[in-house]
Amino acid sequence: MGYRVVIAGATGNVGREMLNILAERQFPVDEIAVLASRKSLGTEVTFGDKTLTTQDLDTFDFAGWDMALFAVGSDATKKYAPKAAAVGCVVIDNSSLYRYDHDVPLIVPEVNPQAVHGYAKKNIIANPNCSTAQMVVALKPLHDRAKIKRVVVSTYQSVSGSGKDAIDELWDQTKAVYNPTQDVPPSVYTKQIAFNVIPHIDVFLDDGSTKEEWKMVAETKKIIDPSIKVTATCVRVPVFVGHSEAINIEFEDFLDEDEARDILREAPGIMVIDKREDGGYVTPVECVGDFATFISRIRQDSTLDNGLNLWCVSDNLRKGAALNAVQIAELLGREVLKKG
């Protein structure tokens, strides 16, 4: 006996990836419904060897469905998630809407699986921001050993985090650089993204940080430990898929780089590729399509008594979004619903 599963936003990048991962991981599905807005109604998507036709999110009846994976953005989630939750369908939401709600657990299964039992307050579980998800997978096993005091992170985030239009903008601008007769002005981004980097993701806040940077701070505290101090600089780079992060960590206790490497090798969801030679590290191109969070360049920070540096890379459409949502669904099934 399996689950009745809904994918809301099935025609977008993340929704399609959710379907791929459910099939790849052989999630026990009895029945699946794919939903979209009216402008995408009737679009066909694939689930394993099946072709599914999207139904109207606006009129769909969630009663009798076990769980719904939402990838529709905050505005649509605000309208439809409470309707699903009210009739007993557990919502796993990829938007930022519920991440900071005290009554909604924010979960990365490798990090805080016990939080899943808090879902019942609202019948909703939140998926973290893509840049936070991969970072906390790396931080948690190290925190358990030496307790993290402070994290300084700089991100190098791919355009797929902004959706299909951003991927098209990078592609079109790149071609235009080699064809002077074409002009592709910025539309998704505030400046040219091709052959450029933009230190601006999401809106600016009063203190000069961006909302993306604030998310990394707030979510790390909620998922791991509110006492951890985090400062972030988030940058968009001309990469199609795969987020990278340079992470500097200050611990309360000394942690040797060799021990840190061993800890990370044994930690769930992590693949350590760390050879001190040409090519002995992972780049975003190599992580695409993989489930793992890759860690490289682990080394002592000589400017701190208890400091480490590392390089963290992951497929943002997978671990940063769709994979984490499916892992939450697996966790919910295993720990709470217990079907399949």
Short mmCIF file of C-alpha atoms in Angstrom, two decimals:
data_model
loop_
_atom_site.label_atom_id
_atom_site.label_comp_id
_atom_site.label_asym_id
_atom_site.label_seq_id
_atom_site.Cartn_x
_atom_site.Cartn_y
_atom_site.Cartn_z
CA MET A 1 0.00 0.00 0.00
CA GLY A 2 1.52 3.30 -1.11
CA TYR A 3 0.74 7.00 -0.95
CA ARG A 4 -1.54 9.31 -2.88
CA VAL A 5 0.77 12.19 -3.81
CA VAL A 6 0.12 15.60 -5.34
CA ILE A 7 2.74 17.75 -7.11
CA ALA A 8 1.64 21.40 -7.26
CA GLY A 9 3.65 23.37 -9.80
CA ALA A 10 4.48 20.28 -11.83
CA THR A 11 5.46 22.17 -15.01
CA GLY A 12 8.24 24.25 -13.41
CA ASN A 13 11.91 23.31 -13.02
CA VAL A 14 11.50 22.15 -9.43
CA GLY A 15 8.16 20.40 -9.97
CA ARG A 16 9.54 18.38 -12.87
CA GLU A 17 12.60 17.49 -10.81
CA MET A 18 10.34 16.33 -7.96
CA LEU A 19 8.65 13.91 -10.36
CA ASN A 20 12.02 12.65 -11.61
CA ILE A 21 13.31 12.05 -8.09
CA LEU A 22 10.14 10.35 -6.86
CA ALA A 23 10.54 7.92 -9.77
CA GLU A 24 14.31 7.48 -9.34
CA ARG A 25 14.01 6.74 -5.64
CA GLN A 26 11.01 4.45 -6.21
CA PHE A 27 8.86 6.33 -3.74
CA PRO A 28 5.82 4.15 -2.94
CA VAL A 29 3.15 5.96 -4.97
CA ASP A 30 -0.32 4.49 -5.40
CA GLU A 31 -1.67 7.49 -7.24
CA ILE A 32 -0.17 10.80 -8.32
CA ALA A 33 -1.79 14.06 -9.41
CA VAL A 34 0.08 16.86 -11.15
CA LEU A 35 -1.27 20.38 -10.80
CA ALA A 36 -0.52 23.66 -12.56
CA SER A 37 -1.94 27.13 -12.98
CA ARG A 38 -4.58 27.65 -15.67
CA LYS A 39 -2.04 29.03 -18.15
CA SER A 40 -0.22 25.66 -18.03
CA LEU A 41 -3.33 23.53 -17.79
CA GLY A 42 -3.18 20.39 -19.91
CA THR A 43 0.61 20.41 -20.18
CA GLU A 44 2.07 16.90 -20.14
CA VAL A 45 4.85 15.91 -17.74
CA THR A 46 6.62 12.60 -17.21
CA PHE A 47 6.74 10.41 -14.12
CA GLY A 48 9.01 7.44 -14.74
CA ASP A 49 7.63 5.79 -17.87
CA LYS A 50 4.22 7.47 -17.48
CA THR A 51 2.96 10.64 -19.11
CA LEU A 52 0.68 12.72 -16.89
CA THR A 53 -1.58 15.65 -17.79
CA THR A 54 -1.76 18.61 -15.43
CA GLN A 55 -4.95 19.44 -13.61
CA ASP A 56 -6.16 22.83 -12.39
CA LEU A 57 -4.66 23.80 -9.03
CA ASP A 58 -7.50 26.24 -8.46
CA THR A 59 -10.26 23.62 -8.50
CA PHE A 60 -8.41 20.53 -7.27
CA ASP A 61 -9.88 18.70 -4.25
CA PHE A 62 -7.08 17.65 -1.86
CA ALA A 63 -9.37 15.52 0.33
CA GLY A 64 -8.17 11.93 0.53
CA TRP A 65 -4.62 12.68 -0.65
CA ASP A 66 -1.77 11.87 1.73
CA MET A 67 0.74 14.59 0.88
CA ALA A 68 1.25 17.47 -1.52
CA LEU A 69 4.66 18.74 -2.63
CA PHE A 70 4.30 22.44 -3.45
CA ALA A 71 6.60 24.24 -5.90
CA VAL A 72 4.41 27.20 -6.83
CA GLY A 73 5.87 30.23 -5.03
CA SER A 74 4.69 32.03 -1.91
CA ASP A 75 1.60 33.76 -3.31
CA ALA A 76 -0.02 30.59 -4.64
CA THR A 77 1.11 28.62 -1.59
CA LYS A 78 -0.59 31.13 0.69
CA LYS A 79 -3.87 30.51 -1.14
CA TYR A 80 -3.79 26.75 -1.68
CA ALA A 81 -1.62 25.16 1.03
CA PRO A 82 -4.08 25.88 3.88
CA LYS A 83 -6.88 24.34 1.78
CA ALA A 84 -4.88 21.12 1.36
CA ALA A 85 -3.79 21.04 5.01
CA ALA A 86 -7.36 21.62 6.25
CA VAL A 87 -8.59 18.39 4.63
CA GLY A 88 -5.73 16.25 5.98
CA CYS A 89 -3.26 16.42 3.09
CA VAL A 90 0.21 17.17 4.50
CA VAL A 91 1.88 19.98 2.57
CA ILE A 92 5.65 19.97 1.94
CA ASP A 93 6.30 23.51 0.77
CA ASN A 94 9.29 24.67 -1.25
CA SER A 95 8.50 28.39 -0.98
CA SER A 96 9.71 30.73 1.78
CA LEU A 97 6.20 31.36 3.11
CA TYR A 98 6.21 29.05 6.15
CA ARG A 99 9.95 28.68 6.86
CA TYR A 100 9.97 31.12 9.76
CA ASP A 101 6.61 30.09 11.26
CA HIS A 102 7.18 28.65 14.76
CA ASP A 103 4.39 26.13 14.18
CA VAL A 104 5.88 24.77 10.95
CA PRO A 105 8.97 22.55 11.06
CA LEU A 106 11.82 23.51 8.71
CA ILE A 107 13.56 20.26 7.81
CA VAL A 108 16.70 18.91 6.20
CA PRO A 109 16.37 15.17 6.86
CA GLU A 110 20.10 14.55 7.36
CA VAL A 111 20.20 17.34 9.95
CA ASN A 112 17.00 17.55 12.02
CA PRO A 113 14.75 14.58 11.16
CA GLN A 114 13.16 14.63 14.63
CA ALA A 115 11.45 17.93 13.71
CA VAL A 116 9.04 16.08 11.41
CA HIS A 117 6.82 15.25 14.39
CA GLY A 118 5.93 18.95 14.66
CA TYR A 119 4.08 18.86 11.34
CA ALA A 120 0.67 18.28 12.92
CA LYS A 121 0.23 21.82 14.24
CA LYS A 122 -0.58 23.09 10.75
CA ASN A 123 -0.21 19.96 8.57
CA ILE A 124 2.59 21.81 6.78
CA ILE A 125 6.36 21.20 6.56
CA ALA A 126 8.75 23.77 5.09
CA ASN A 127 11.65 23.09 2.74
CA PRO A 128 14.63 25.44 3.36
CA ASN A 129 16.28 27.84 0.97
CA CYS A 130 18.56 26.13 -1.57
CA SER A 131 21.75 27.78 -0.31
CA THR A 132 20.93 26.94 3.31
CA ALA A 133 20.09 23.29 2.63
CA GLN A 134 23.51 22.25 1.35
CA MET A 135 25.36 24.32 3.96
CA VAL A 136 23.60 22.83 6.99
CA VAL A 137 24.24 19.29 5.71
CA ALA A 138 27.95 20.14 5.96
CA LEU A 139 27.74 22.06 9.24
CA LYS A 140 25.67 19.70 11.39
CA PRO A 141 28.14 16.80 11.83
CA LEU A 142 30.94 19.27 12.60
CA HIS A 143 28.72 21.15 15.06
CA ASP A 144 27.96 17.89 16.87
CA ARG A 145 31.68 17.33 17.39
CA ALA A 146 33.11 20.79 18.19
CA LYS A 147 30.14 23.24 18.46
CA ILE A 148 30.11 26.01 15.89
CA LYS A 149 30.33 29.60 17.13
CA ARG A 150 30.36 31.52 13.85
CA VAL A 151 30.03 30.92 10.12
CA VAL A 152 31.14 33.25 7.32
CA VAL A 153 29.81 32.08 3.97
CA SER A 154 30.09 33.43 0.43
CA THR A 155 27.82 31.81 -2.12
CA TYR A 156 28.21 31.37 -5.88
CA GLN A 157 24.63 30.62 -6.94
CA SER A 158 23.52 29.38 -10.35
CA VAL A 159 20.82 31.04 -12.42
CA SER A 160 18.49 28.03 -12.21
CA GLY A 161 17.68 29.25 -8.70
CA SER A 162 15.76 32.07 -10.41
CA GLY A 163 13.78 29.82 -12.74
CA LYS A 164 13.57 29.07 -16.45
CA ASP A 165 13.55 32.71 -17.57
CA ALA A 166 16.91 33.24 -15.85
CA ILE A 167 18.40 30.20 -17.61
CA ASP A 168 17.18 31.61 -20.92
CA GLU A 169 18.63 35.04 -20.09
CA LEU A 170 22.08 33.62 -19.40
CA TRP A 171 21.94 31.54 -22.59
CA ASP A 172 20.74 34.42 -24.78
CA GLN A 173 23.21 36.93 -23.34
CA THR A 174 26.09 34.49 -23.77
CA LYS A 175 25.22 34.03 -27.44
CA ALA A 176 24.86 37.79 -27.88
CA VAL A 177 28.41 38.39 -26.65
CA TYR A 178 29.63 36.51 -29.75
CA ASN A 179 27.06 38.10 -32.05
CA PRO A 180 27.33 41.91 -31.80
CA THR A 181 24.13 42.39 -33.82
CA GLN A 182 22.12 40.98 -30.92
CA ASP A 183 21.38 42.91 -27.75
CA VAL A 184 19.90 41.07 -24.75
CA PRO A 185 19.44 43.60 -21.94
CA PRO A 186 18.92 42.37 -18.36
CA SER A 187 15.35 41.38 -17.59
CA VAL A 188 15.40 38.78 -14.81
CA TYR A 189 18.52 40.32 -13.26
CA THR A 190 19.51 43.92 -12.53
CA LYS A 191 22.73 43.63 -14.56
CA GLN A 192 24.17 41.42 -17.29
CA ILE A 193 24.68 37.88 -15.96
CA ALA A 194 26.70 36.45 -18.87
CA PHE A 195 30.45 36.66 -18.13
CA ASN A 196 29.63 38.56 -14.94
CA VAL A 197 28.80 38.05 -11.26
CA ILE A 198 26.05 39.92 -9.42
CA PRO A 199 26.29 40.42 -5.61
CA HIS A 200 22.53 40.70 -5.26
CA ILE A 201 19.98 37.92 -4.69
CA ASP A 202 16.43 38.82 -3.61
CA VAL A 203 15.52 42.26 -2.22
CA PHE A 204 17.71 44.58 -0.15
CA LEU A 205 16.95 45.02 3.56
CA ASP A 206 17.46 48.10 5.74
CA ASP A 207 20.81 46.89 7.11
CA GLY A 208 22.31 46.53 3.62
CA SER A 209 22.02 42.75 3.46
CA THR A 210 19.74 40.99 0.98
CA LYS A 211 16.81 38.75 1.79
CA GLU A 212 18.77 35.72 0.54
CA GLU A 213 21.55 36.47 3.01
CA TRP A 214 19.02 36.92 5.82
CA LYS A 215 17.43 33.57 4.93
CA MET A 216 20.74 31.76 5.38
CA VAL A 217 21.15 33.30 8.83
CA ALA A 218 17.61 32.67 10.08
CA GLU A 219 17.27 29.17 8.64
CA THR A 220 20.63 27.92 9.93
CA LYS A 221 19.62 29.04 13.41
CA LYS A 222 16.21 27.34 13.17
CA ILE A 223 17.52 24.08 11.71
CA ILE A 224 20.72 23.58 13.73
CA ASP A 225 21.19 25.91 16.71
CA PRO A 226 19.97 29.47 17.43
CA SER A 227 23.31 30.29 19.08
CA ILE A 228 25.29 30.00 15.83
CA LYS A 229 26.29 33.38 14.38
CA VAL A 230 26.11 33.51 10.59
CA THR A 231 27.09 36.19 8.11
CA ALA A 232 26.56 35.65 4.38
CA THR A 233 27.30 37.28 1.06
CA CYS A 234 25.18 35.78 -1.73
CA VAL A 235 26.28 36.16 -5.34
CA ARG A 236 24.66 35.10 -8.62
CA VAL A 237 27.15 33.62 -11.10
CA PRO A 238 26.89 32.60 -14.78
CA VAL A 239 26.41 28.89 -14.08
CA PHE A 240 23.25 27.09 -15.23
CA VAL A 241 22.85 24.55 -12.38
CA GLY A 242 24.72 23.99 -9.12
CA HIS A 243 25.35 26.27 -6.15
CA SER A 244 28.82 26.62 -4.62
CA GLU A 245 29.80 28.01 -1.21
CA ALA A 246 33.06 29.01 0.42
CA ILE A 247 32.46 28.43 4.14
CA ASN A 248 34.62 29.62 7.02
CA ILE A 249 33.75 28.08 10.39
CA GLU A 250 34.84 29.07 13.90
CA PHE A 251 34.35 26.39 16.59
CA GLU A 252 34.28 26.51 20.37
CA ASP A 253 36.66 23.53 20.48
CA PHE A 254 39.64 22.73 18.27
CA LEU A 255 38.87 20.46 15.31
CA ASP A 256 41.72 19.13 13.25
CA GLU A 257 41.21 19.19 9.47
CA ASP A 258 41.91 15.46 9.19
CA GLU A 259 39.29 14.63 11.80
CA ALA A 260 36.84 17.00 10.10
CA ARG A 261 37.45 15.21 6.81
CA ASP A 262 36.78 11.84 8.44
CA ILE A 263 33.60 13.14 10.11
CA LEU A 264 32.26 14.51 6.84
CA ARG A 265 33.07 11.27 4.99
CA GLU A 266 30.86 9.37 7.44
CA ALA A 267 28.03 11.94 7.48
CA PRO A 268 24.77 11.25 5.60
CA GLY A 269 24.25 13.00 2.28
CA ILE A 270 27.89 14.09 1.89
CA MET A 271 30.56 13.10 -0.59
CA VAL A 272 34.10 14.28 0.22
CA ILE A 273 36.34 14.89 -2.81
CA ASP A 274 39.40 16.56 -1.34
CA LYS A 275 42.75 15.89 -2.96
CA ARG A 276 45.40 18.59 -2.85
CA GLU A 277 46.21 18.35 -6.52
CA ASP A 278 44.97 19.71 -9.83
CA GLY A 279 41.30 18.80 -10.18
CA GLY A 280 41.09 17.27 -6.71
CA TYR A 281 37.88 19.14 -5.89
CA VAL A 282 34.31 19.33 -7.17
CA THR A 283 32.83 22.12 -9.30
CA PRO A 284 29.15 22.79 -10.01
CA VAL A 285 29.26 21.23 -13.50
CA GLU A 286 30.20 17.89 -11.91
CA CYS A 287 27.44 17.91 -9.28
CA VAL A 288 24.50 18.27 -11.67
CA GLY A 289 22.05 15.40 -11.39
CA ASP A 290 23.63 14.01 -8.23
CA PHE A 291 21.93 13.58 -4.86
CA ALA A 292 25.03 14.35 -2.77
CA THR A 293 26.38 17.53 -1.24
CA PHE A 294 30.07 17.61 -2.20
CA ILE A 295 32.78 18.93 0.13
CA SER A 296 36.30 19.89 -0.99
CA ARG A 297 39.21 22.14 0.07
CA ILE A 298 38.99 21.26 3.80
CA ARG A 299 41.77 23.09 5.59
CA GLN A 300 42.71 24.77 8.84
CA ASP A 301 42.19 28.55 9.15
CA SER A 302 45.43 29.80 10.67
CA THR A 303 43.89 33.18 11.57
CA LEU A 304 41.62 31.55 14.17
CA ASP A 305 42.34 29.33 17.16
CA ASN A 306 39.56 26.94 16.15
CA GLY A 307 38.86 27.58 12.49
CA LEU A 308 38.26 25.61 9.31
CA ASN A 309 37.61 26.48 5.67
CA LEU A 310 35.77 24.30 3.19
CA TRP A 311 34.19 24.37 -0.28
CA CYS A 312 30.62 23.06 -0.65
CA VAL A 313 28.87 22.28 -3.96
CA SER A 314 25.43 20.83 -4.69
CA ASP A 315 22.78 20.62 -7.40
CA ASN A 316 20.38 23.34 -6.23
CA LEU A 317 17.42 21.87 -8.10
CA ARG A 318 17.98 18.59 -6.25
CA LYS A 319 19.31 18.94 -2.70
CA GLY A 320 18.41 22.62 -2.67
CA ALA A 321 14.80 21.98 -3.62
CA ALA A 322 13.25 18.84 -5.12
CA LEU A 323 15.42 16.16 -3.51
CA ASN A 324 15.06 17.63 -0.04
CA ALA A 325 11.27 17.77 -0.49
CA VAL A 326 11.16 14.11 -1.53
CA GLN A 327 13.42 13.17 1.39
CA ILE A 328 10.97 14.96 3.70
CA ALA A 329 8.16 12.94 2.11
CA GLU A 330 10.12 9.73 2.75
CA LEU A 331 10.76 10.81 6.34
CA LEU A 332 7.10 11.68 6.88
CA GLY A 333 6.06 8.30 5.53
CA ARG A 334 8.63 6.37 7.55
CA GLU A 335 8.14 8.17 10.88
CA VAL A 336 4.50 9.27 10.86
CA LEU A 337 2.17 8.00 8.13
CA LYS A 338 3.77 4.52 7.90
CA LYS A 339 2.25 3.34 4.64
CA GLY A 340 4.12 1.77 1.76
#
